[in-house]
Coordinates of C-alpha atoms in Angstrom, one line a residue:
Chain A
X98 CA 0.0 0.0 0.0
X99 CA 1.2 3.5 -0.8
X100 CA -0.3 5.8 1.9
X101 CA -0.2 9.5 1.5
X102 CA 1.2 11.0 4.8
X103 CA 1.6 14.7 3.7
X104 CA 2.0 17.1 0.9
X105 CA 4.8 19.6 1.7
X106 CA 5.9 22.8 0.1
X107 CA 8.4 23.9 2.8
X108 CA 11.2 22.1 4.7
X109 CA 10.3 19.1 6.8
X110 CA 12.2 16.5 8.7
X111 CA 12.3 12.7 8.9
X112 CA 13.9 11.0 11.9
X113 CA 15.2 7.4 11.3
X114 CA 15.0 5.1 14.3
X115 CA 16.8 2.3 12.4
X116 CA 18.8 1.8 9.3
X117 CA 17.3 2.9 6.0
X118 CA 18.8 3.1 2.5
X119 CA 18.5 5.5 -0.3
X120 CA 19.6 3.4 -3.3
X121 CA 20.7 5.7 -6.2
X122 CA 22.5 4.9 -9.4
X123 CA 25.8 6.2 -8.1
X124 CA 25.7 4.8 -4.5
X125 CA 23.7 3.5 -1.6
X126 CA 23.3 6.1 1.1
X127 CA 22.6 4.9 4.6
X128 CA 20.5 6.7 7.2
X129 CA 19.7 5.8 10.7
X130 CA 22.9 4.9 12.6
X131 CA 25.0 8.0 12.0
X132 CA 22.5 10.1 10.0
X133 CA 19.4 10.0 12.1
X134 CA 17.8 13.2 10.8
X135 CA 17.1 14.1 7.3
X136 CA 15.8 17.5 6.2
X137 CA 13.6 17.5 3.1
X138 CA 13.6 20.6 1.0
X139 CA 11.1 20.8 -1.9
X140 CA 12.8 22.6 -4.9
X141 CA 11.4 23.5 -8.3
X142 CA 11.1 20.2 -10.0
X143 CA 13.4 18.7 -7.5
X144 CA 14.3 17.8 -4.0
X145 CA 17.2 18.4 -1.6
X146 CA 17.9 15.9 1.2
X147 CA 20.4 16.9 3.7
X148 CA 21.8 16.4 7.2
X149 CA 25.1 17.1 9.0
X150 CA 26.9 14.5 6.9
X151 CA 25.1 14.4 3.6
X152 CA 23.7 16.8 1.0
X153 CA 21.8 15.1 -1.8
X154 CA 20.2 17.1 -4.7
X155 CA 17.8 15.5 -7.2
X156 CA 16.0 17.2 -10.1
X157 CA 13.4 15.5 -12.3
X158 CA 14.2 12.3 -10.6
X159 CA 10.9 11.2 -9.0
X160 CA 9.9 9.1 -7.3
X161 CA 12.7 8.7 -4.8
X162 CA 12.4 5.7 -2.4
X163 CA 14.1 5.2 0.9
X164 CA 13.8 1.5 2.0
X165 CA 14.3 0.0 5.4
X166 CA 17.1 -2.5 6.0
X167 CA 14.6 -4.7 7.9
X168 CA 10.8 -4.9 7.9
X169 CA 10.8 -4.0 11.6
X170 CA 12.6 -0.7 11.0
X171 CA 10.8 2.6 11.7
X172 CA 11.0 6.2 11.0
X173 CA 9.3 9.2 12.6
X174 CA 7.5 11.9 10.6
X175 CA 5.6 14.8 12.3
X176 CA 5.6 13.0 15.6
X177 CA 4.2 9.7 14.3
X178 CA 6.2 6.5 14.0
X179 CA 5.8 4.5 10.8
X180 CA 7.2 1.2 9.4
X181 CA 7.9 0.5 5.8
X182 CA 9.5 2.5 3.0
X183 CA 9.3 6.3 2.3
X184 CA 8.6 7.6 -1.1
X185 CA 9.0 11.2 -2.3
X186 CA 7.0 12.0 -5.3
X187 CA 6.3 15.2 -7.1
X188 CA 2.9 16.8 -6.3
X189 CA 3.5 20.0 -8.3
X190 CA 6.5 22.0 -9.5
X191 CA 7.1 23.2 -5.9
X192 CA 5.5 20.6 -3.6
X193 CA 6.1 17.0 -2.7
X194 CA 4.1 14.0 -1.6
X195 CA 5.5 12.1 1.4
X196 CA 4.3 8.5 1.0
X197 CA 4.6 5.5 3.2
X198 CA 4.8 2.2 1.4
X199 CA 4.2 -1.0 3.3
X200 CA 2.4 -4.3 3.1
X201 CA -1.4 -4.2 3.3
X202 CA -1.6 -6.3 6.5
X203 CA 0.9 -3.9 8.2
X204 CA -1.0 -0.9 7.0
X205 CA -4.2 -2.4 8.6
X206 CA -2.4 -2.6 11.9
X207 CA -2.2 1.2 11.9
X208 CA -5.8 1.7 10.7
X209 CA -8.0 -0.7 12.7
X210 CA -7.0 0.8 16.2
X211 CA -7.7 4.3 14.8
X212 CA -11.1 3.3 13.6
X213 CA -12.5 1.3 16.4
X214 CA -12.0 0.5 20.1
X215 CA -9.3 -2.2 20.3
X216 CA -8.4 -2.5 23.9
X217 CA -11.2 -4.8 25.3
X218 CA -11.5 -8.5 24.5
X219 CA -15.3 -8.3 24.6
X220 CA -15.1 -6.3 21.4
X221 CA -12.7 -8.7 19.6
X222 CA -15.3 -9.8 17.0
X223 CA -16.1 -6.2 16.1
X224 CA -12.4 -5.6 15.6
X225 CA -12.3 -8.5 13.2
X226 CA -15.3 -7.1 11.3
X227 CA -13.6 -3.7 11.2
X228 CA -10.4 -5.3 9.9
X229 CA -12.3 -7.0 7.1
X230 CA -14.0 -3.7 6.3
X231 CA -10.7 -1.8 6.2
X232 CA -9.1 -4.5 4.1
X233 CA -12.0 -4.5 1.6
X234 CA -11.9 -0.7 1.3
X235 CA -8.1 -0.7 0.8
X236 CA -8.2 -3.5 -1.8
X237 CA -10.9 -1.6 -3.8
X238 CA -8.8 1.6 -3.6
X239 CA -5.8 -0.3 -4.6
X240 CA -7.5 -1.6 -7.8
X241 CA -8.4 1.9 -8.9
X242 CA -5.1 3.7 -8.1
X243 CA -2.6 2.0 -10.3
X244 CA -1.7 5.2 -12.1
X245 CA -1.8 7.5 -9.1
X246 CA 1.3 8.3 -7.0
X247 CA -0.4 6.9 -3.9
X248 CA -3.3 4.6 -3.1
X249 CA -4.9 6.1 0.0
X250 CA -4.9 9.2 2.2
X251 CA -4.0 8.6 5.8
X252 CA -6.9 10.8 7.0
X253 CA -10.7 10.6 7.0
X254 CA -10.5 11.3 3.3
X255 CA -10.0 7.5 3.2
X256 CA -9.2 5.6 6.4
X257 CA -7.4 7.1 9.4
X258 CA -3.9 5.7 9.5
X259 CA -1.8 6.5 12.6
X260 CA 1.2 4.4 12.0
X261 CA 3.2 1.9 14.0
X262 CA 2.8 3.3 17.5
X263 CA -0.9 3.0 17.2
X264 CA -0.8 -0.8 17.1
X265 CA -2.6 -2.8 19.8
X266 CA -2.2 -6.6 20.4
X267 CA -6.0 -7.3 20.0
X268 CA -6.3 -5.4 16.8
X269 CA -3.1 -7.1 15.5
X270 CA -4.6 -10.5 16.4
X271 CA -7.9 -9.6 14.7
X272 CA -6.0 -8.7 11.5
X273 CA -4.0 -11.9 11.6
X274 CA -7.1 -14.1 12.2
X275 CA -8.9 -12.5 9.2
X276 CA -5.8 -12.3 7.0
X277 CA -6.7 -11.9 3.3
X278 CA -10.5 -11.9 4.0
X279 CA -12.6 -9.3 2.2
X280 CA -16.3 -8.7 1.6
X281 CA -17.4 -9.3 -2.0
X282 CA -20.5 -8.8 -3.9
X283 CA -20.9 -10.5 -7.3
X284 CA -17.2 -11.5 -7.1
X285 CA -15.9 -8.0 -6.6
X286 CA -14.9 -6.1 -3.5
X287 CA -18.0 -4.6 -2.0
X288 CA -18.5 -0.9 -1.4
X289 CA -17.8 -1.1 2.3
X290 CA -18.9 1.9 4.3
X291 CA -18.9 2.4 8.0
X292 CA -19.6 5.1 10.4
X293 CA -19.5 5.8 14.1
X294 CA -23.2 5.8 15.2
X295 CA -26.3 5.3 13.1
X296 CA -28.7 6.5 15.9
X297 CA -30.9 3.6 15.4
X298 CA -31.6 4.1 11.7
X299 CA -29.3 2.9 9.0
X300 CA -29.3 4.8 5.7
X301 CA -29.7 3.1 2.3
X302 CA -26.6 3.7 0.2
X303 CA -28.7 4.5 -2.8
X304 CA -29.7 7.8 -1.1
X305 CA -26.1 8.8 -0.5
X306 CA -24.2 7.4 -3.5
X307 CA -26.8 6.4 -6.1
X308 CA -24.0 5.9 -8.7
X309 CA -22.4 3.0 -6.8
X310 CA -25.5 0.7 -7.0
X311 CA -24.6 -0.8 -3.6
X312 CA -28.0 -2.6 -3.2
X313 CA -26.8 -4.6 -0.3
X314 CA -26.6 -1.4 1.8
X315 CA -30.4 -1.2 2.4
X316 CA -30.8 0.7 5.6
X317 CA -33.5 0.2 8.2
X318 CA -33.6 -0.2 12.0
X319 CA -30.4 -1.2 13.7
X320 CA -31.5 -3.1 16.8
X321 CA -30.7 -6.3 18.6
X322 CA -34.0 -7.6 20.2
X323 CA -35.5 -4.5 21.8
X324 CA -32.4 -2.4 22.1
X325 CA -30.9 -0.1 19.5
X326 CA -27.4 -1.4 18.8
X327 CA -25.6 1.9 19.2
X328 CA -27.5 3.2 22.2
X329 CA -24.3 3.2 24.3
X330 CA -22.7 5.7 21.9
X331 CA -22.2 9.2 23.3
X332 CA -23.6 10.5 20.0
X333 CA -26.7 8.3 20.1
X334 CA -28.8 11.5 20.8
X335 CA -27.5 15.0 20.8
X336 CA -28.7 18.6 20.9
X337 CA -26.9 21.6 19.4
X338 CA -27.8 25.2 19.0
X339 CA -27.0 27.8 16.4
X340 CA -27.4 31.5 16.9
X341 CA -28.5 33.8 14.1
X342 CA -24.9 35.2 14.0
X343 CA -23.5 31.7 13.5
X344 CA -26.0 31.0 10.7
X345 CA -25.1 34.4 9.1
X346 CA -21.4 33.4 9.3
X347 CA -22.2 30.0 7.7
X348 CA -24.2 31.7 5.0
X349 CA -21.3 34.0 4.3
X350 CA -18.9 31.0 4.0
X351 CA -21.1 28.9 1.8
X352 CA -22.9 31.5 -0.3
X353 CA -20.8 34.7 0.2
X354 CA -23.8 36.6 1.4
X355 CA -24.0 38.2 4.8
X356 CA -25.6 41.0 6.6
X357 CA -23.4 41.1 9.6
X358 CA -20.0 41.1 8.0
X359 CA -20.3 44.8 7.5
X360 CA -20.5 47.3 10.4
X361 CA -24.2 48.0 11.2
X362 CA -25.0 51.5 10.3
X363 CA -28.8 51.4 10.5
X364 CA -31.3 49.4 12.5
X365 CA -31.3 46.0 10.9
X366 CA -34.0 43.3 11.1
X367 CA -32.6 39.9 10.2
X368 CA -34.8 37.0 9.4
X369 CA -33.7 33.4 8.8
X370 CA -36.4 31.0 7.6
X371 CA -35.4 27.3 7.6
X372 CA -37.5 24.6 6.2
X373 CA -36.8 20.8 5.9
X374 CA -38.4 20.0 2.6
X375 CA -37.3 16.4 2.0
X376 CA -36.3 13.4 4.1
X377 CA -35.0 10.0 3.2
X378 CA -37.0 6.9 4.4
X379 CA -34.6 6.6 7.3
X380 CA -35.7 10.0 8.5
X381 CA -32.4 11.7 7.5
X382 CA -32.7 15.1 6.1
X383 CA -32.3 15.2 2.3
X384 CA -33.1 18.8 1.5
X385 CA -33.3 22.0 3.5
X386 CA -34.5 25.3 2.1
X387 CA -33.1 28.5 3.7
X388 CA -34.3 32.0 3.1
X389 CA -32.1 34.8 4.3
X390 CA -32.9 38.3 3.5
X391 CA -33.8 38.3 -0.2
X392 CA -31.9 35.0 -0.9
X393 CA -33.3 31.5 -0.9
X394 CA -31.0 28.5 -1.2
X395 CA -31.6 24.8 -1.1
X396 CA -29.1 22.6 0.6
X397 CA -28.7 18.9 -0.3
X398 CA -26.5 16.0 0.7
X399 CA -23.3 16.8 2.5
X400 CA -23.9 20.5 2.1
X401 CA -26.5 20.3 4.8
X402 CA -24.0 18.9 7.4
X403 CA -21.4 21.4 6.2
X404 CA -23.7 24.4 6.6
X405 CA -24.7 23.7 10.1
X406 CA -21.2 22.6 11.2
X407 CA -19.7 24.2 14.3
X408 CA -16.8 24.9 14.2
X409 CA -16.9 25.6 10.5
X410 CA -15.0 23.4 8.0
X411 CA -16.2 20.3 9.8
X412 CA -19.6 18.5 9.6
X413 CA -22.7 18.5 11.7
X414 CA -22.7 15.1 13.5
X415 CA -25.4 13.6 11.3
X416 CA -28.3 14.5 9.0
X417 CA -30.8 12.6 11.2
X418 CA -32.2 15.6 13.0
X419 CA -35.1 18.0 13.3
X420 CA -35.4 21.7 14.0
X421 CA -37.0 23.6 16.9
X422 CA -36.4 27.0 18.3
X423 CA -34.5 27.7 21.5
X424 CA -35.6 31.3 21.4
X425 CA -36.5 33.9 18.8
X426 CA -33.0 34.1 17.4
X427 CA -31.5 30.6 18.2
X428 CA -32.1 27.4 16.3
X429 CA -32.1 24.1 18.3
X430 CA -31.1 21.0 16.4
X431 CA -32.1 17.7 18.0
X432 CA -30.2 14.9 16.3
X433 CA -29.1 11.3 16.5
X434 CA -25.9 9.5 15.4
X435 CA -22.6 10.5 14.0
X436 CA -21.7 9.9 10.4
X437 CA -23.5 9.2 7.2
X438 CA -25.4 6.2 8.6
X439 CA -24.7 3.8 5.7
X440 CA -23.0 0.4 6.1
X441 CA -21.6 -0.8 9.4
X442 CA -22.4 1.2 12.5
X443 CA -19.2 0.8 14.6
X444 CA -20.9 1.3 18.0
X445 CA -23.6 -1.2 16.8
X446 CA -20.8 -3.7 15.9
X447 CA -19.2 -3.3 19.3
X448 CA -22.6 -3.9 21.0
X449 CA -23.2 -7.0 18.9
X450 CA -19.7 -8.3 19.7
X451 CA -20.4 -7.8 23.4
X452 CA -23.6 -9.8 23.0
X453 CA -21.6 -12.7 21.5
X454 CA -22.1 -12.3 17.8
X455 CA -19.3 -13.5 15.6
X456 CA -17.7 -11.2 13.1
X457 CA -19.4 -12.8 10.1
X458 CA -22.9 -12.3 11.7
X459 CA -22.0 -8.7 12.4
X460 CA -21.0 -8.2 8.7
X461 CA -23.9 -10.1 7.3
X462 CA -26.2 -7.9 9.4
X463 CA -24.7 -4.7 8.0
X464 CA -23.9 -5.9 4.5
X465 CA -26.7 -8.4 3.8
X466 CA -26.3 -10.4 0.5
X467 CA -22.5 -10.1 0.5
X468 CA -19.9 -12.9 0.9
X469 CA -16.6 -13.2 2.7
X470 CA -13.8 -14.2 0.3
X471 CA -10.2 -15.1 1.2
X472 CA -7.9 -13.4 -1.3
X473 CA -4.6 -14.8 0.2
X474 CA -3.4 -16.8 3.1
Chain B
X52 CA -19.4 -72.0 22.1
X53 CA -22.2 -70.3 24.1
X54 CA -20.2 -70.3 27.1
X55 CA -17.3 -68.6 25.3
X56 CA -19.5 -65.8 24.0
X57 CA -20.8 -65.2 27.5
X58 CA -17.3 -65.1 28.9
X59 CA -16.3 -62.5 26.2
X60 CA -19.4 -60.3 26.8
X61 CA -19.2 -60.5 30.6
X62 CA -16.5 -57.9 31.2
X63 CA -18.3 -55.4 28.9
X64 CA -21.6 -55.9 30.7
X65 CA -19.9 -55.5 34.0
X66 CA -18.1 -52.3 32.9
X67 CA -21.3 -50.7 31.6
X68 CA -23.1 -51.4 34.9
X69 CA -20.2 -49.9 36.8
X70 CA -20.2 -46.7 34.7
X71 CA -23.9 -46.3 34.9
X72 CA -23.8 -46.6 38.7
X73 CA -20.9 -44.0 39.1
X74 CA -22.5 -41.4 41.5
X75 CA -20.3 -38.4 40.4
X76 CA -21.8 -38.5 36.9
X77 CA -24.9 -36.8 38.2
X78 CA -22.9 -33.7 39.2
X79 CA -21.0 -33.2 36.0
X80 CA -21.8 -29.7 34.6
X81 CA -23.2 -29.7 31.1
X82 CA -20.8 -28.3 28.6
X83 CA -21.4 -24.6 28.0
X84 CA -23.4 -23.8 24.9
X85 CA -21.5 -22.6 21.9
X86 CA -21.5 -18.8 22.5
X87 CA -21.7 -17.5 19.0
X88 CA -23.2 -19.5 16.2
X89 CA -26.3 -20.5 18.0
X90 CA -27.2 -17.0 19.1
X91 CA -30.6 -16.1 18.0
X92 CA -31.8 -12.6 17.8
X93 CA -34.6 -10.6 16.4
X94 CA -35.1 -6.9 15.5
X95 CA -38.0 -5.3 17.2
X96 CA -39.4 -2.9 14.7
X97 CA -41.4 -0.7 17.1
X98 CA -39.0 0.1 19.8
X99 CA -40.2 3.1 21.7
X100 CA -37.8 6.0 21.4
X101 CA -38.7 9.7 22.1
X102 CA -36.4 11.0 19.3
X103 CA -37.4 8.6 16.5
X104 CA -41.1 8.8 17.6
X105 CA -41.1 12.6 17.4
X106 CA -39.2 12.4 14.1
X107 CA -42.0 10.3 12.7
X108 CA -44.8 12.4 14.1
X109 CA -43.6 15.9 13.5
X110 CA -44.4 17.7 10.3
X111 CA -41.4 19.7 9.5
X112 CA -42.5 23.3 9.9
X113 CA -40.8 26.4 8.8
X114 CA -38.6 27.8 11.5
X115 CA -38.3 31.6 11.5
X116 CA -35.5 33.2 13.4
X117 CA -35.3 36.9 13.7
X118 CA -33.3 39.5 15.5
X119 CA -33.1 43.3 15.4
X120 CA -29.7 44.9 15.4
X121 CA -29.2 48.5 16.4
X122 CA -26.0 50.3 15.3
X123 CA -23.7 50.9 18.2
X124 CA -23.9 54.4 19.7
X125 CA -21.5 56.8 18.1
X126 CA -18.7 57.9 20.5
X127 CA -19.1 61.5 21.6
X128 CA -16.8 63.7 19.5
X129 CA -13.9 64.9 21.6
X130 CA -14.3 68.5 22.7
X131 CA -11.3 70.2 23.9
X132 CA -11.9 71.2 27.5
X133 CA -9.4 74.1 27.3
X134 CA -8.5 76.6 24.7
X135 CA -5.7 79.0 24.2
X136 CA -6.7 82.7 23.8
X137 CA -5.0 86.0 24.0
X138 CA -5.5 87.4 27.5
X139 CA -4.0 89.2 30.4
X140 CA -1.9 88.4 33.6
X141 CA -0.5 90.4 36.4
X142 CA 3.3 90.1 36.5
X143 CA 4.6 90.6 40.1
X144 CA 8.2 89.6 39.6
X145 CA 10.9 89.3 36.9
X146 CA 14.5 88.8 37.9
X147 CA 17.6 86.6 38.0
X148 CA 17.1 85.4 41.6
X149 CA 15.1 82.2 41.6
X150 CA 15.1 81.8 45.4
X151 CA 13.7 85.3 45.8
X152 CA 11.2 84.4 43.0
X153 CA 10.0 81.4 45.0
X154 CA 9.6 83.4 48.1
X155 CA 7.5 85.9 46.3
X156 CA 5.4 83.1 44.8
X157 CA 4.5 81.9 48.3
X158 CA 3.7 85.4 49.4
X159 CA 1.4 85.8 46.3
X160 CA -0.5 82.7 47.3
X161 CA -1.8 84.5 50.4
X162 CA -3.2 87.3 48.3
X163 CA -5.1 85.4 45.6
X164 CA -6.7 82.1 44.9
X165 CA -6.0 82.5 41.2
X166 CA -3.4 80.4 39.4
X167 CA 0.2 81.6 40.0
X168 CA 2.7 80.9 37.1
X169 CA 6.4 80.6 37.9
X170 CA 8.6 80.1 34.9
X171 CA 11.8 81.1 33.3
X172 CA 11.7 83.2 30.1
X173 CA 14.6 84.9 28.3
X174 CA 16.9 84.3 31.2
X175 CA 14.5 85.8 33.8
X176 CA 12.5 84.1 36.4
X177 CA 9.0 85.4 36.2
X178 CA 5.9 85.2 38.4
X179 CA 2.6 86.0 36.8
X180 CA -0.8 85.7 38.4
X181 CA -4.2 84.9 36.9
X182 CA -5.5 84.1 33.4
X183 CA -7.9 86.8 32.4
X184 CA -9.7 87.3 29.1
X185 CA -10.4 90.9 29.9
X186 CA -8.0 93.6 30.9
X187 CA -10.3 95.1 33.5
X188 CA -10.2 91.9 35.5
X189 CA -6.4 92.0 35.4
X190 CA -6.3 95.6 36.4
X191 CA -8.4 94.9 39.5
X192 CA -5.9 92.2 40.6
X193 CA -3.0 94.5 39.8
X194 CA -4.4 97.1 42.1
X195 CA -4.8 94.5 44.9
X196 CA -1.2 93.4 44.6
X197 CA 0.1 97.0 44.5
X198 CA -1.8 97.7 47.7
X199 CA -0.3 94.6 49.4
X200 CA 3.4 94.9 49.0
X201 CA 4.0 94.6 45.3
X202 CA 4.2 98.1 44.0
X203 CA 5.8 96.9 40.8
X204 CA 2.9 94.7 39.7
X205 CA 1.8 95.4 36.2
X206 CA -0.5 93.9 33.6
X207 CA 1.0 91.9 30.7
X208 CA -0.6 90.6 27.6
X209 CA 0.0 86.9 26.7
X210 CA -1.6 83.7 25.6
X211 CA -3.6 82.1 28.3
X212 CA -5.4 78.8 28.6
X213 CA -9.0 79.0 29.7
X214 CA -11.6 76.3 30.1
X215 CA -14.2 75.9 27.4
X216 CA -17.7 76.2 28.7
X217 CA -19.9 73.3 27.6
X218 CA -22.1 75.2 25.2
X219 CA -19.6 77.7 24.2
X220 CA -18.7 75.7 21.1
X221 CA -22.3 75.7 20.0
X222 CA -22.5 79.4 20.7
X223 CA -19.5 80.0 18.6
X224 CA -21.0 78.0 15.8
X225 CA -24.1 80.0 16.0
X226 CA -22.1 83.2 16.1
X227 CA -20.0 82.2 13.1
X228 CA -22.6 83.6 10.8
X229 CA -22.3 86.9 12.6
X230 CA -18.6 87.1 12.0
X231 CA -18.6 85.8 8.4
X232 CA -18.3 88.2 5.6
X233 CA -21.7 89.2 4.1
X234 CA -21.0 88.5 0.4
X235 CA -24.3 90.2 -0.6
X236 CA -22.8 93.5 0.5
X237 CA -19.6 93.1 -1.5
X238 CA -20.1 95.9 -4.0
X239 CA -16.9 97.8 -3.7
X240 CA -13.2 97.1 -3.7
X241 CA -12.2 99.1 -0.6
X242 CA -12.2 97.7 2.9
X243 CA -10.6 98.7 6.2
X244 CA -8.4 96.4 8.1
X245 CA -9.1 97.2 11.7
X246 CA -7.0 94.6 13.5
X247 CA -4.8 91.6 13.0
X248 CA -4.5 89.2 15.9
X249 CA -3.6 85.5 16.6
X250 CA -6.6 85.2 18.9
X251 CA -9.9 84.2 17.3
X252 CA -11.8 85.3 20.3
X253 CA -10.3 88.7 20.2
X254 CA -11.2 89.0 16.5
X255 CA -14.8 87.9 17.3
X256 CA -15.1 90.4 20.1
X257 CA -13.8 93.2 17.9
X258 CA -16.3 92.4 15.2
X259 CA -19.1 92.5 17.8
X260 CA -17.8 95.9 19.1
X261 CA -17.6 97.3 15.6
X262 CA -21.1 96.1 14.7
X263 CA -22.5 97.8 17.8
X264 CA -20.6 101.1 17.4
X265 CA -20.4 101.4 13.7
X266 CA -22.9 101.5 10.9
X267 CA -20.7 99.6 8.6
X268 CA -20.4 95.8 8.0
X269 CA -17.6 94.2 10.0
X270 CA -16.1 90.7 9.6
X271 CA -13.0 88.7 10.1
X272 CA -11.0 86.4 8.0
X273 CA -8.3 83.9 8.9
X274 CA -5.0 84.4 7.1
X275 CA -2.2 82.0 8.2
X276 CA -2.1 82.2 12.0
X277 CA -3.7 85.6 12.1
X278 CA -7.3 86.6 12.3
X279 CA -7.8 89.9 10.4
X280 CA -10.8 92.1 11.2
X281 CA -12.2 94.2 8.4
X282 CA -14.9 96.7 7.8
X283 CA -16.3 97.1 4.3
X284 CA -16.8 96.9 1.5
X285 CA -16.9 100.4 0.0
X286 CA -17.5 101.4 -3.6
X287 CA -16.0 104.9 -3.3
X288 CA -12.6 105.6 -1.8
X289 CA -13.9 108.8 -0.1
X290 CA -16.5 106.9 1.9
X291 CA -14.0 104.3 2.8
X292 CA -11.7 107.0 4.2
X293 CA -14.5 108.7 6.1
X294 CA -15.2 105.3 7.7
X295 CA -11.5 104.8 8.4
X296 CA -11.4 108.1 10.3
X297 CA -14.4 107.1 12.4
X298 CA -12.9 103.7 13.3
X299 CA -9.6 105.2 14.3
X300 CA -11.5 107.5 16.6
X301 CA -13.4 104.7 18.4
X302 CA -10.2 103.0 19.6
X303 CA -8.5 101.5 16.6
X304 CA -5.8 104.0 15.6
X305 CA -3.8 101.5 13.6
X306 CA -6.7 100.7 11.1
X307 CA -5.8 101.3 7.5
X308 CA -7.4 101.1 4.1
X309 CA -7.0 98.0 2.0
X310 CA -7.8 97.9 -1.8

């Protein structure tokens, strides 16, 4: 797997904990024992790598790979420890990708603990289900990224990857026990989605990503007997409030219209009219109409969660909510769940694992109609 | 043959009887059930939940938020509390001896509650008392000092700083029209310059005096640092000269004709 760690356009530093080699045409340069630090300087169509003993300059020579002497060797980048090789590739004329290349199963060891609780044995089956989901996602990304400089981002853009130090024994064991197993549908890796908390109602994938035709993600109630699976989640039910000033600020950021960005010179009567005009069958909000001053806009999909996000640039916890008024100028949002609601509910999986369900029952509940396939041993 | 068979079966029969009679077999715990594969569950569809129930029941209504914003109060424009004008003081000492000057200063304090100024100017230590806009007030104080041991006290003219009364600015604005040149009367090219001073107040007072005592139009104009008080305009030079004579007689001997 080639995992994108960062895109840099200014100097950055890598610290080698063990021996690494940069193998060039002219020589093999060693880092780690005597040259523990390496400063990376992006140049125009080039890169400079230097420390107290070396100064290497490359132009139009990408990608540059630094390989570990041993599979257990590590390096540190921006405070996080990683195993595997480092690749420098050109992002633009003046910026570089820092990429971590490592085997898929090693990559999963840095992903599963970041995605789900992996410290309690009672949740072990949920960890196995999560490991299979993460592997399936990575495999499907791998198939579509052959011509790209990297396969996955290390953030929520794909799957959160926190590197070597994030490993836990239980997550490692879950990955080993499910080695090579992925979820397939019609012989291909399934579109595997997961989220933190569904709030009791799973969303059908066709409402979120109609182009993917993931019919096995049907949505519906997520309960075991008479208990909602994710009812132990801190995000199962939540209440948030938005003042008229915060809504004005959101309107400014999304539609570049605002009444309060300018100093108020005259008495000003502001009015926000919010109307939920469409919901999906799960109850999630599909469309919101907002009238502000003389402007009316319609929000759909992710824009709804982005508009009501606080702080800005993030997302509202979920789109399973309804509006009420806290007072004349404050909106109250009563909501449930965290995330898009499609696929596997992680808190639901933890609950099922605690109840004694094996990982394949957890997966068949959240991805009905799919199969488990072993790609390799 | 029969006997042989019985002999062979006998140990087995005996063994089975012994096992069946073993008392501990009654207390053996049954093996625990397989925890996972046999788990049966169902999903109850109508689980009561306040949030989801209200989500199903509510009809999404329009939410209207409103708020009225009032512009912040404008800060009061800063009005200078003091202004510098041309005025009068009573000088009671001017000399090289600073110690003597200090002693005189303390003596003066017993005679007046007005401000006493002690400063060095052109090499001399000076003590001046009061800040008066009008000479008559300074003259009164001068008399007091002369009668109380300061025979050399005299009135000097100099810039003084006086407090601005709250509505004085407004008055001045109102009065501005009085002091401005009446352009409708500008029919001639002759005018009389009565006074040139660096005090706006003095110029204003002079204009008021002239308007009271004189039948001609008076006004002042600012020219550099000076405020010039004029009377005019006159179409004919003779009339202008007549007016000039009159103005010189009423206390402005330095007035002259400008054209």
